[in-house]
Amino acid sequence: MSKKPTYDPYSRRHFLKSTGVVIGALGGMALSRPAQAVPAPAPVPQKWDTTVDVLVVGTGFAGLAAAIEARNAKANVLIIDKMPLLGGNSVLNGGDLAAAGSKMQKEQGINDSPDLMYQDMMKAGNWLNYPELAKTVAEHSVEALEWAQSIGAEFNVVNYHGGHSVKRAHQLVQRSGSGLIMKQQQKAKELGAVIEQRTKLLRLIVDQDGSVVGAEVRRRYKFPDEDSGNIAYIRATKGVVLASGGFSQGVALRQMYDPRLTEEFTSTNHPGATGEAIMAACMVGALDTQMDWIQLGPWTSPDEKGFGYIPQFVERIVGYGLMVDPVSGKRFFKETGNRKERADAIIQLGHPAVIIADKTNTMNMVDPGQREGALKNGSLKMFNTLEEVAQAYQMPVGAFVEQVNRWNGFVSQQSDPDLGCMIFKDAAPNVTPPFYAARLWPRVHHTMGGLAINKDAQVIGFDLKPIPGLYAAGETIGGVHGAVRLGSVAMTDCIVFGRIAGKNAALTA
Amino acid sequence: MSKKPTYDPYSRRHFLKSTGVVIGALGGMALSRPAQAVPAPAPVPQKWDTTVDVLVVGTGFAGLAAAIEARNAKANVLIIDKMPLLGGNSVLNGGDLAAAGSKMQKEQGINDSPDLMYQDMMKAGNWLNYPELAKTVAEHSVEALEWAQSIGAEFNVVNYHGGHSVKRAHQLVQRSGSGLIMKQQQKAKELGAVIEQRTKLLRLIVDQDGSVVGAEVRRRYKFPDEDSGNIAYIRATKGVVLASGGFSQGVALRQMYDPRLTEEFTSTNHPGATGEAIMAACMVGALDTQMDWIQLGPWTSPDEKGFGYIPQFVERIVGYGLMVDPVSGKRFFKETGNRKERADAIIQLGHPAVIIADKTNTMNMVDPGQREGALKNGSLKMFNTLEEVAQAYQMPVGAFVEQVNRWNGFVSQQSDPDLGCMIFKDAAPNVTPPFYAARLWPRVHHTMGGLAINKDAQVIGFDLKPIPGLYAAGETIGGVHGAVRLGSVAMTDCIVFGRIAGKNAALTA
């Protein structure tokens, strides 16, 4: 039966010619959307190519934690990752792990508790977090830290991150998530878990009873060539753990939730964070939750790649310098607004904003290394006069200079009646050259949504019951962070639910 | 293969004993969650009980519009509704239809255009709306109005609704959606469409090729008894149109997206708005979008049922009187904040807020009929002194009286430095007895999210392709309104996409 409708009440059809992906719902936007390989359910194959107890998808913090615990529980474990490089987004992580009530905190006289961390998470999440998931992460945060230490990870500083009530971000000596990933890989291999790179999950396989019993995969896959490698079937007699990350890089997919996020928005994530595994789970009945909460960093520059230097410049400068719309030369949103508010305001402009601070404010606040790095890659520029700033960004000179003077008046009076920006006490009027300026355009940073799980890391279906044999952890899941994830909680979340998922999968009867 | 995990790292299990519905992810909340009947995919049956061309689920604006257009296109049409009463939420609708550029507007000198309506919808929706869907509604809004008139509906006033740039809400003479529903039913029957009440969609049926070919239903269903009636199979040779409404009354389901929305939050909706049809579609691979955007009205009273009188009292009083937390006796959020901000703030209190205005402000602003109705049902109370108000709501007397005096100072100076409430020019200090007061607790009002469709009303799957044979319209779909639906656009949306869905289903080859 062909079901193509023959009635078209409006002018044109909206199919991506190359792939047949429908973009009708997303039409009317400026840019075309690249195709995305997305999976459908697969039947149980005649023959399995590989049989294991537990199949783990993803080699980041969560996947490796799951693999280690599954092995500790005596399961035979295979870990697959579609990318040639192991570690997913975790190796791009800044290396901070939130733990509430640790020994390191106590030594530094920091009073903290799981309840305080839980409250911070809920507040940041606009109280949309699944309370029990957030509580589980907070209550097991110190255990997660100690577990990381037990497999050889070293932490030496306790940092502060915005939104937390106290310093609780324990920093790896390497200042990068790779410091933990290396130890996790080492441990997983030592325990006998097998890691297969360049093997991509295509579809989950469900038996007659509705249990997930394995996966259709593509081995020797060469990202992003969807025809590369060969199809194979992996049977998982106990369970499948999805720990395949988020979908910040999945342009077509993320636009289904936030149509503004065209390919014009790049991402701070590794290129493989495209979310097909989440869709593969939904295709077998898994409920996806809070997918609409996609975090954009308002502080990235279109003039450098990835995360870059500019976010640090911006976060030190807000409350000192000013951010303007280059078309009008005027301020348009309070510089100290939260990430979401600022990103939304810049997107609404439709073009990059410009942030400016003078020598005094920049020297006082910005780390010299960050400043030099940004000047060197060209994302930060230096000017002798405000007129030069205006010319460089094609701003109306008069309006811009008047706006800077107006802002300097607000700095002197310590209050911004125009937009309500916080002005810090040590801010100085921006009058001393050189003036530093950078362009800002948000990048997709983290997808809060994902598969719904219960606190046993079992994936919940659209029938609100757990799907037998299917577990998930890490950025693949939704609900832990609600509307907004706090910095440094990702690593904790990944370890806590990764361990639970791996153990539960292994102990499945 | 049994997949129950045997490893439980934490204390207790979280299954709703009566039904097996997992609530682990939602634990830690005050109230228990009632079970919700949710469907799973069904196999193609040996024998069909009924065969039609087009099966429409739901008898509201959208479902009846779909049925009428399917019949106009010569399809054999069966409409089912699980409730004994036809019309779903549409009969509770206030009877306002947004249309941009109508004859009635022109006669009144109102300058309007589809583009202006589109911009209003996008702004209210925080620009999360699917642009093409919003555009389709705006561009066909006058056509929707004229279509309603062509089947006998009468409109006599053009109203204003918050968030619109101009008056464009065309009001039915009956001041209720039932004015249109009656005409639609009449037309559908006249054209030969069959309506079956008390027939509930259980599961959608998909053939080998992935096309939706029918539905498993429960006939002679007695809401909400999930065991009532008998199972039957309805074949739809051309297509199924889902127009079954939203999920404001689906407590377990809505908590999967916003865990705060326990059964403590009642709804302004009819009791059948529980969303199972959306889940049934997801179970066959339909992608649900923007489910997290659930609109609460911050203006409802726990002391009356449904929508009630108090919302009108509140919306007239904000900017004149004040809203306080009875525990502290103090204000806690600006009274003129938007629906979402105010509802979030009251929920965060954890108990009802109290709103107060004196005689002068009440008499000047509130419709006498509304005031009398509210006094009569007890949701609005009258007091001779502020001390009596405090005692009635167990507020700290001193703090409350001081707060009213402080507010009156703000009224005099026309500015609220505490919370930034707008104060209207004709506001008077609240000093003249009697004082009027009411308790406020938000109610769930509208679910913006639902199934993703393209502009042909085809339902999109998790593989981002249309699902053959499946169409949807009305509150069942997501994306038209983005984060926030504007008043009076619901009826337009339902007619526009209901008609498209019905025609396309009927013309399916």
mmCIF file with all atom_site columns, C-alpha atoms in Angstrom, chain A residues 1-10 12-15 19-22 24-29 38-39 126-132 136 140 207 209 211-213 236-239 252-253 256-260 279 282-283 285 287-293 340 344 348 452-456 458 460 462-466 468-469 471 496 500 503-504 507-509, chain B residues 1-10 12-15 20-22 24-29 38-39 126-132 136 140 207 209 211-213 236-239 252-253 256-260 279 282-283 285 287-293 340 344 348 452-456 458 460 462-466 468-469 471 496 500 503-504 507-509:
data_model
loop_
_atom_site.group_PDB
_atom_site.id
_atom_site.type_symbol
_atom_site.label_atom_id
_atom_site.label_alt_id
_atom_site.label_comp_id
_atom_site.label_asym_id
_atom_site.label_entity_id
_atom_site.label_seq_id
_atom_site.pdbx_PDB_ins_code
_atom_site.Cartn_x
_atom_site.Cartn_y
_atom_site.Cartn_z
_atom_site.occupancy
_atom_site.B_iso_or_equiv
_atom_site.pdbx_formal_charge
_atom_site.auth_seq_id
_atom_site.auth_comp_id
_atom_site.auth_asym_id
_atom_site.auth_atom_id
_atom_site.pdbx_PDB_model_num
ATOM 1   C CA . MET A 1 1   ? 0.000  0.000   0.000  1.00 0.00 ? 1   MET A CA 1
ATOM 2   C CA . SER A 1 2   ? 1.469  3.329   -1.037 1.00 0.00 ? 2   SER A CA 1
ATOM 3   C CA . LYS A 1 3   ? 0.509  6.141   1.283  1.00 0.00 ? 3   LYS A CA 1
ATOM 4   C CA . LYS A 1 4   ? 1.923  9.232   -0.369 1.00 0.00 ? 4   LYS A CA 1
ATOM 5   C CA . PRO A 1 5   ? -0.733 11.932  -0.049 1.00 0.00 ? 5   PRO A CA 1
ATOM 6   C CA . THR A 1 6   ? -1.841 13.426  -3.324 1.00 0.00 ? 6   THR A CA 1
ATOM 7   C CA . TYR A 1 7   ? -3.438 16.519  -1.828 1.00 0.00 ? 7   TYR A CA 1
ATOM 8   C CA . ASP A 1 8   ? -0.964 19.323  -1.312 1.00 0.00 ? 8   ASP A CA 1
ATOM 9   C CA . PRO A 1 9   ? -2.747 22.433  -0.117 1.00 0.00 ? 9   PRO A CA 1
ATOM 10  C CA . TYR A 1 10  ? 0.346  24.574  -0.377 1.00 0.00 ? 10  TYR A CA 1
ATOM 11  C CA . ARG A 1 12  ? 5.996  23.139  -2.470 1.00 0.00 ? 12  ARG A CA 1
ATOM 12  C CA . ARG A 1 13  ? 7.072  19.793  -1.069 1.00 0.00 ? 13  ARG A CA 1
ATOM 13  C CA . HIS A 1 14  ? 9.738  19.609  1.578  1.00 0.00 ? 14  HIS A CA 1
ATOM 14  C CA . PHE A 1 15  ? 11.797 16.525  1.175  1.00 0.00 ? 15  PHE A CA 1
ATOM 15  C CA . THR A 1 19  ? 17.834 11.194  1.518  1.00 0.00 ? 19  THR A CA 1
ATOM 16  C CA . GLY A 1 20  ? 14.076 11.436  1.690  1.00 0.00 ? 20  GLY A CA 1
ATOM 17  C CA . VAL A 1 21  ? 14.246 12.984  5.150  1.00 0.00 ? 21  VAL A CA 1
ATOM 18  C CA . VAL A 1 22  ? 11.183 15.136  5.643  1.00 0.00 ? 22  VAL A CA 1
ATOM 19  C CA . GLY A 1 24  ? 8.390  20.064  6.011  1.00 0.00 ? 24  GLY A CA 1
ATOM 20  C CA . ALA A 1 25  ? 7.900  20.727  9.667  1.00 0.00 ? 25  ALA A CA 1
ATOM 21  C CA . LEU A 1 26  ? 11.128 22.629  9.723  1.00 0.00 ? 26  LEU A CA 1
ATOM 22  C CA . GLY A 1 27  ? 10.712 24.595  6.548  1.00 0.00 ? 27  GLY A CA 1
ATOM 23  C CA . GLY A 1 28  ? 10.964 28.333  6.250  1.00 0.00 ? 28  GLY A CA 1
ATOM 24  C CA . MET A 1 29  ? 14.434 28.454  7.736  1.00 0.00 ? 29  MET A CA 1
ATOM 25  C CA . VAL A 1 38  ? 18.584 7.350   11.773 1.00 0.00 ? 38  VAL A CA 1
ATOM 26  C CA . PRO A 1 39  ? 17.707 3.805   12.701 1.00 0.00 ? 39  PRO A CA 1
ATOM 27  C CA . ASN A 1 126 ? 14.183 25.062  37.142 1.00 0.00 ? 126 ASN A CA 1
ATOM 28  C CA . TRP A 1 127 ? 12.899 22.210  39.357 1.00 0.00 ? 127 TRP A CA 1
ATOM 29  C CA . LEU A 1 128 ? 12.156 20.168  36.262 1.00 0.00 ? 128 LEU A CA 1
ATOM 30  C CA . ASN A 1 129 ? 14.751 17.531  37.204 1.00 0.00 ? 129 ASN A CA 1
ATOM 31  C CA . TYR A 1 130 ? 13.491 14.063  38.044 1.00 0.00 ? 130 TYR A CA 1
ATOM 32  C CA . PRO A 1 131 ? 13.985 14.450  41.817 1.00 0.00 ? 131 PRO A CA 1
ATOM 33  C CA . GLU A 1 132 ? 15.073 10.876  42.391 1.00 0.00 ? 132 GLU A CA 1
ATOM 34  C CA . THR A 1 136 ? 20.890 9.706   43.337 1.00 0.00 ? 136 THR A CA 1
ATOM 35  C CA . HIS A 1 140 ? 26.582 9.130   45.397 1.00 0.00 ? 140 HIS A CA 1
ATOM 36  C CA . ASP A 1 207 ? 12.296 -10.269 20.849 1.00 0.00 ? 207 ASP A CA 1
ATOM 37  C CA . ASP A 1 209 ? 8.353  -10.522 24.605 1.00 0.00 ? 209 ASP A CA 1
ATOM 38  C CA . SER A 1 211 ? 12.982 -7.515  25.593 1.00 0.00 ? 211 SER A CA 1
ATOM 39  C CA . VAL A 1 212 ? 16.029 -5.905  24.019 1.00 0.00 ? 212 VAL A CA 1
ATOM 40  C CA . VAL A 1 213 ? 18.239 -8.860  23.060 1.00 0.00 ? 213 VAL A CA 1
ATOM 41  C CA . ALA A 1 236 ? 23.446 -9.395  24.365 1.00 0.00 ? 236 ALA A CA 1
ATOM 42  C CA . THR A 1 237 ? 22.072 -12.171 26.555 1.00 0.00 ? 237 THR A CA 1
ATOM 43  C CA . LYS A 1 238 ? 21.753 -9.969  29.624 1.00 0.00 ? 238 LYS A CA 1
ATOM 44  C CA . GLY A 1 239 ? 21.389 -6.424  28.468 1.00 0.00 ? 239 GLY A CA 1
ATOM 45  C CA . ALA A 1 252 ? 18.294 17.617  11.816 1.00 0.00 ? 252 ALA A CA 1
ATOM 46  C CA . LEU A 1 253 ? 17.449 15.951  15.107 1.00 0.00 ? 253 LEU A CA 1
ATOM 47  C CA . MET A 1 256 ? 12.944 18.746  15.730 1.00 0.00 ? 256 MET A CA 1
ATOM 48  C CA . TYR A 1 257 ? 12.987 20.211  19.256 1.00 0.00 ? 257 TYR A CA 1
ATOM 49  C CA . ASP A 1 258 ? 14.415 23.680  18.679 1.00 0.00 ? 258 ASP A CA 1
ATOM 50  C CA . PRO A 1 259 ? 13.938 24.646  15.014 1.00 0.00 ? 259 PRO A CA 1
ATOM 51  C CA . ARG A 1 260 ? 16.228 27.636  15.437 1.00 0.00 ? 260 ARG A CA 1
ATOM 52  C CA . MET A 1 279 ? 16.366 7.540   18.321 1.00 0.00 ? 279 MET A CA 1
ATOM 53  C CA . CYS A 1 282 ? 12.748 5.405   20.815 1.00 0.00 ? 282 CYS A CA 1
ATOM 54  C CA . MET A 1 283 ? 12.088 3.218   17.765 1.00 0.00 ? 283 MET A CA 1
ATOM 55  C CA . GLY A 1 285 ? 9.455  2.136   22.461 1.00 0.00 ? 285 GLY A CA 1
ATOM 56  C CA . LEU A 1 287 ? 10.341 7.393   26.022 1.00 0.00 ? 287 LEU A CA 1
ATOM 57  C CA . ASP A 1 288 ? 12.493 10.436  25.402 1.00 0.00 ? 288 ASP A CA 1
ATOM 58  C CA . THR A 1 289 ? 12.109 13.256  27.894 1.00 0.00 ? 289 THR A CA 1
ATOM 59  C CA . GLN A 1 290 ? 13.050 16.924  28.203 1.00 0.00 ? 290 GLN A CA 1
ATOM 60  C CA . MET A 1 291 ? 14.530 16.868  24.694 1.00 0.00 ? 291 MET A CA 1
ATOM 61  C CA . ASP A 1 292 ? 13.563 20.525  24.291 1.00 0.00 ? 292 ASP A CA 1
ATOM 62  C CA . TRP A 1 293 ? 16.194 21.686  26.751 1.00 0.00 ? 293 TRP A CA 1
ATOM 63  C CA . LYS A 1 340 ? 19.901 30.696  28.143 1.00 0.00 ? 340 LYS A CA 1
ATOM 64  C CA . ASP A 1 344 ? 18.241 33.496  23.112 1.00 0.00 ? 344 ASP A CA 1
ATOM 65  C CA . GLN A 1 348 ? 17.047 36.786  18.101 1.00 0.00 ? 348 GLN A CA 1
ATOM 66  C CA . ALA A 1 452 ? 13.828 8.451   30.584 1.00 0.00 ? 452 ALA A CA 1
ATOM 67  C CA . ILE A 1 453 ? 15.273 6.028   33.148 1.00 0.00 ? 453 ILE A CA 1
ATOM 68  C CA . ASN A 1 454 ? 14.404 5.026   36.675 1.00 0.00 ? 454 ASN A CA 1
ATOM 69  C CA . LYS A 1 455 ? 17.007 5.069   39.429 1.00 0.00 ? 455 LYS A CA 1
ATOM 70  C CA . ASP A 1 456 ? 18.046 1.542   38.496 1.00 0.00 ? 456 ASP A CA 1
ATOM 71  C CA . GLN A 1 458 ? 16.359 0.955   33.351 1.00 0.00 ? 458 GLN A CA 1
ATOM 72  C CA . ILE A 1 460 ? 11.295 3.593   30.553 1.00 0.00 ? 460 ILE A CA 1
ATOM 73  C CA . PHE A 1 462 ? 6.087  5.037   26.221 1.00 0.00 ? 462 PHE A CA 1
ATOM 74  C CA . ASP A 1 463 ? 3.889  2.683   28.224 1.00 0.00 ? 463 ASP A CA 1
ATOM 75  C CA . LEU A 1 464 ? 5.655  4.062   31.354 1.00 0.00 ? 464 LEU A CA 1
ATOM 76  C CA . LYS A 1 465 ? 7.093  0.623   32.133 1.00 0.00 ? 465 LYS A CA 1
ATOM 77  C CA . PRO A 1 466 ? 10.771 -0.363  31.989 1.00 0.00 ? 466 PRO A CA 1
ATOM 78  C CA . PRO A 1 468 ? 13.513 -5.314  29.679 1.00 0.00 ? 468 PRO A CA 1
ATOM 79  C CA . GLY A 1 469 ? 17.186 -5.534  28.784 1.00 0.00 ? 469 GLY A CA 1
ATOM 80  C CA . TYR A 1 471 ? 19.773 0.461   30.330 1.00 0.00 ? 471 TYR A CA 1
ATOM 81  C CA . VAL A 1 496 ? 26.999 7.197   39.090 1.00 0.00 ? 496 VAL A CA 1
ATOM 82  C CA . ILE A 1 500 ? 24.385 1.395   38.131 1.00 0.00 ? 500 ILE A CA 1
ATOM 83  C CA . LYS A 1 503 ? 25.851 -3.643  37.367 1.00 0.00 ? 503 LYS A CA 1
ATOM 84  C CA . ASN A 1 504 ? 22.131 -4.000  36.720 1.00 0.00 ? 504 ASN A CA 1
ATOM 85  C CA . LEU A 1 507 ? 22.976 -9.052  37.118 1.00 0.00 ? 507 LEU A CA 1
ATOM 86  C CA . THR A 1 508 ? 19.918 -9.388  34.909 1.00 0.00 ? 508 THR A CA 1
ATOM 87  C CA . ALA A 1 509 ? 18.666 -12.956 35.195 1.00 0.00 ? 509 ALA A CA 1
ATOM 88  C CA . MET B 1 1   ? 14.173 -14.329 29.172 1.00 0.00 ? 1   MET B CA 1
ATOM 89  C CA . SER B 1 2   ? 13.362 -12.504 32.394 1.00 0.00 ? 2   SER B CA 1
ATOM 90  C CA . LYS B 1 3   ? 15.147 -9.187  32.676 1.00 0.00 ? 3   LYS B CA 1
ATOM 91  C CA . LYS B 1 4   ? 14.281 -7.976  36.153 1.00 0.00 ? 4   LYS B CA 1
ATOM 92  C CA . PRO B 1 5   ? 17.490 -6.537  37.602 1.00 0.00 ? 5   PRO B CA 1
ATOM 93  C CA . THR B 1 6   ? 18.590 -8.103  40.836 1.00 0.00 ? 6   THR B CA 1
ATOM 94  C CA . TYR B 1 7   ? 21.045 -5.385  41.805 1.00 0.00 ? 7   TYR B CA 1
ATOM 95  C CA . ASP B 1 8   ? 19.451 -2.577  43.692 1.00 0.00 ? 8   ASP B CA 1
ATOM 96  C CA . PRO B 1 9   ? 22.071 -0.114  44.865 1.00 0.00 ? 9   PRO B CA 1
ATOM 97  C CA . TYR B 1 10  ? 19.643 1.920   46.870 1.00 0.00 ? 10  TYR B CA 1
ATOM 98  C CA . ARG B 1 12  ? 13.590 0.905   47.914 1.00 0.00 ? 12  ARG B CA 1
ATOM 99  C CA . ARG B 1 13  ? 11.869 -0.107  44.701 1.00 0.00 ? 13  ARG B CA 1
ATOM 100 C CA . HIS B 1 14  ? 9.551  2.258   42.970 1.00 0.00 ? 14  HIS B CA 1
ATOM 101 C CA . PHE B 1 15  ? 6.803  0.449   41.283 1.00 0.00 ? 15  PHE B CA 1
ATOM 102 C CA . GLY B 1 20  ? 3.371  -2.127  37.545 1.00 0.00 ? 20  GLY B CA 1
ATOM 103 C CA . VAL B 1 21  ? 3.878  1.401   36.249 1.00 0.00 ? 21  VAL B CA 1
ATOM 104 C CA . VAL B 1 22  ? 7.394  2.454   37.090 1.00 0.00 ? 22  VAL B CA 1
ATOM 105 C CA . GLY B 1 24  ? 11.272 5.374   39.996 1.00 0.00 ? 24  GLY B CA 1
ATOM 106 C CA . ALA B 1 25  ? 12.242 8.299   37.858 1.00 0.00 ? 25  ALA B CA 1
ATOM 107 C CA . LEU B 1 26  ? 9.581  10.362  39.505 1.00 0.00 ? 26  LEU B CA 1
ATOM 108 C CA . GLY B 1 27  ? 10.092 9.364   43.085 1.00 0.00 ? 27  GLY B CA 1
ATOM 109 C CA . GLY B 1 28  ? 10.737 11.730  45.936 1.00 0.00 ? 28  GLY B CA 1
ATOM 110 C CA . MET B 1 29  ? 7.549  13.662  45.333 1.00 0.00 ? 29  MET B CA 1
ATOM 111 C CA . VAL B 1 38  ? -1.013 3.312   28.047 1.00 0.00 ? 38  VAL B CA 1
ATOM 112 C CA . PRO B 1 39  ? -0.918 1.391   24.818 1.00 0.00 ? 39  PRO B CA 1
ATOM 113 C CA . ASN B 1 126 ? 9.933  31.946  22.248 1.00 0.00 ? 126 ASN B CA 1
ATOM 114 C CA . TRP B 1 127 ? 10.739 31.300  18.560 1.00 0.00 ? 127 TRP B CA 1
ATOM 115 C CA . LEU B 1 128 ? 10.630 27.565  19.213 1.00 0.00 ? 128 LEU B CA 1
ATOM 116 C CA . ASN B 1 129 ? 7.604  27.092  16.934 1.00 0.00 ? 129 ASN B CA 1
ATOM 117 C CA . TYR B 1 130 ? 8.085  25.064  13.773 1.00 0.00 ? 130 TYR B CA 1
ATOM 118 C CA . PRO B 1 131 ? 8.077  28.079  11.429 1.00 0.00 ? 131 PRO B CA 1
ATOM 119 C CA . GLU B 1 132 ? 6.241  26.345  8.615  1.00 0.00 ? 132 GLU B CA 1
ATOM 120 C CA . THR B 1 136 ? 0.440  27.600  7.715  1.00 0.00 ? 136 THR B CA 1
ATOM 121 C CA . HIS B 1 140 ? -4.986 30.004  6.431  1.00 0.00 ? 140 HIS B CA 1
ATOM 122 C CA . ASP B 1 207 ? 1.790  -3.630  8.605  1.00 0.00 ? 207 ASP B CA 1
ATOM 123 C CA . ASP B 1 209 ? 5.909  -2.097  5.384  1.00 0.00 ? 209 ASP B CA 1
ATOM 124 C CA . SER B 1 211 ? 2.237  1.716   7.277  1.00 0.00 ? 211 SER B CA 1
ATOM 125 C CA . VAL B 1 212 ? -0.480 2.410   9.816  1.00 0.00 ? 212 VAL B CA 1
ATOM 126 C CA . VAL B 1 213 ? -3.409 0.270   8.636  1.00 0.00 ? 213 VAL B CA 1
ATOM 127 C CA . ALA B 1 236 ? -8.429 2.078   7.842  1.00 0.00 ? 236 ALA B CA 1
ATOM 128 C CA . THR B 1 237 ? -7.553 1.437   4.209  1.00 0.00 ? 237 THR B CA 1
ATOM 129 C CA . LYS B 1 238 ? -6.425 4.998   3.568  1.00 0.00 ? 238 LYS B CA 1
ATOM 130 C CA . GLY B 1 239 ? -5.338 6.465   6.866  1.00 0.00 ? 239 GLY B CA 1
ATOM 131 C CA . ALA B 1 252 ? 1.669  10.111  35.198 1.00 0.00 ? 252 ALA B CA 1
ATOM 132 C CA . LEU B 1 253 ? 2.419  11.134  31.626 1.00 0.00 ? 253 LEU B CA 1
ATOM 133 C CA . MET B 1 256 ? 7.480  12.379  32.713 1.00 0.00 ? 256 MET B CA 1
ATOM 134 C CA . TYR B 1 257 ? 8.131  15.840  31.267 1.00 0.00 ? 257 TYR B CA 1
ATOM 135 C CA . ASP B 1 258 ? 7.522  18.089  34.260 1.00 0.00 ? 258 ASP B CA 1
ATOM 136 C CA . PRO B 1 259 ? 7.835  16.033  37.452 1.00 0.00 ? 259 PRO B CA 1
ATOM 137 C CA . ARG B 1 260 ? 6.369  18.862  39.524 1.00 0.00 ? 260 ARG B CA 1
ATOM 138 C CA . MET B 1 279 ? 1.775  7.511   23.321 1.00 0.00 ? 279 MET B CA 1
ATOM 139 C CA . CYS B 1 282 ? 5.027  6.957   19.709 1.00 0.00 ? 282 CYS B CA 1
ATOM 140 C CA . MET B 1 283 ? 4.842  3.205   20.236 1.00 0.00 ? 283 MET B CA 1
ATOM 141 C CA . GLY B 1 285 ? 7.592  5.149   15.915 1.00 0.00 ? 285 GLY B CA 1
ATOM 142 C CA . LEU B 1 287 ? 8.326  11.389  17.207 1.00 0.00 ? 287 LEU B CA 1
ATOM 143 C CA . ASP B 1 288 ? 6.921  13.493  20.013 1.00 0.00 ? 288 ASP B CA 1
ATOM 144 C CA . THR B 1 289 ? 8.204  17.043  20.217 1.00 0.00 ? 289 THR B CA 1
ATOM 145 C CA . GLN B 1 290 ? 8.193  19.947  22.680 1.00 0.00 ? 290 GLN B CA 1
ATOM 146 C CA . MET B 1 291 ? 6.402  17.796  25.241 1.00 0.00 ? 291 MET B CA 1
ATOM 147 C CA . ASP B 1 292 ? 8.153  19.740  28.018 1.00 0.00 ? 292 ASP B CA 1
ATOM 148 C CA . TRP B 1 293 ? 6.131  22.869  27.368 1.00 0.00 ? 293 TRP B CA 1
ATOM 149 C CA . LYS B 1 340 ? 4.812  30.765  33.203 1.00 0.00 ? 340 LYS B CA 1
ATOM 150 C CA . ASP B 1 344 ? 6.592  28.632  38.513 1.00 0.00 ? 344 ASP B CA 1
ATOM 151 C CA . GLN B 1 348 ? 8.035  26.950  44.200 1.00 0.00 ? 348 GLN B CA 1
ATOM 152 C CA . ALA B 1 452 ? 5.674  16.126  15.094 1.00 0.00 ? 452 ALA B CA 1
ATOM 153 C CA . ILE B 1 453 ? 3.968  16.648  11.732 1.00 0.00 ? 453 ILE B CA 1
ATOM 154 C CA . ASN B 1 454 ? 4.929  18.261  8.454  1.00 0.00 ? 454 ASN B CA 1
ATOM 155 C CA . LYS B 1 455 ? 2.704  20.855  6.813  1.00 0.00 ? 455 LYS B CA 1
ATOM 156 C CA . ASP B 1 456 ? 0.765  18.044  5.091  1.00 0.00 ? 456 ASP B CA 1
ATOM 157 C CA . GLN B 1 458 ? 1.733  13.639  8.120  1.00 0.00 ? 458 GLN B CA 1
ATOM 158 C CA . ILE B 1 460 ? 6.970  12.251  11.440 1.00 0.00 ? 460 ILE B CA 1
ATOM 159 C CA . PHE B 1 462 ? 11.929 8.924   14.996 1.00 0.00 ? 462 PHE B CA 1
ATOM 160 C CA . ASP B 1 463 ? 13.687 8.244   11.691 1.00 0.00 ? 463 ASP B CA 1
ATOM 161 C CA . LEU B 1 464 ? 12.615 11.784  10.667 1.00 0.00 ? 464 LEU B CA 1
ATOM 162 C CA . LYS B 1 465 ? 10.489 10.373  7.827  1.00 0.00 ? 465 LYS B CA 1
ATOM 163 C CA . PRO B 1 466 ? 6.677  10.478  7.590  1.00 0.00 ? 466 PRO B CA 1
ATOM 164 C CA . PRO B 1 468 ? 2.640  6.195   5.997  1.00 0.00 ? 468 PRO B CA 1
ATOM 165 C CA . GLY B 1 469 ? -1.056 6.298   6.835  1.00 0.00 ? 469 GLY B CA 1
ATOM 166 C CA . TYR B 1 471 ? -1.971 12.005  10.223 1.00 0.00 ? 471 TYR B CA 1
ATOM 167 C CA . VAL B 1 496 ? -6.476 24.382  9.547  1.00 0.00 ? 496 VAL B CA 1
ATOM 168 C CA . ILE B 1 500 ? -5.432 19.207  5.856  1.00 0.00 ? 500 ILE B CA 1
ATOM 169 C CA . LYS B 1 503 ? -8.108 15.638  2.998  1.00 0.00 ? 503 LYS B CA 1
ATOM 170 C CA . ASN B 1 504 ? -4.680 14.071  2.822  1.00 0.00 ? 504 ASN B CA 1
ATOM 171 C CA . LEU B 1 507 ? -6.643 11.176  -0.924 1.00 0.00 ? 507 LEU B CA 1
ATOM 172 C CA . THR B 1 508 ? -3.992 8.672   0.090  1.00 0.00 ? 508 THR B CA 1
ATOM 173 C CA . ALA B 1 509 ? -3.592 6.199   -2.730 1.00 0.00 ? 509 ALA B CA 1
#
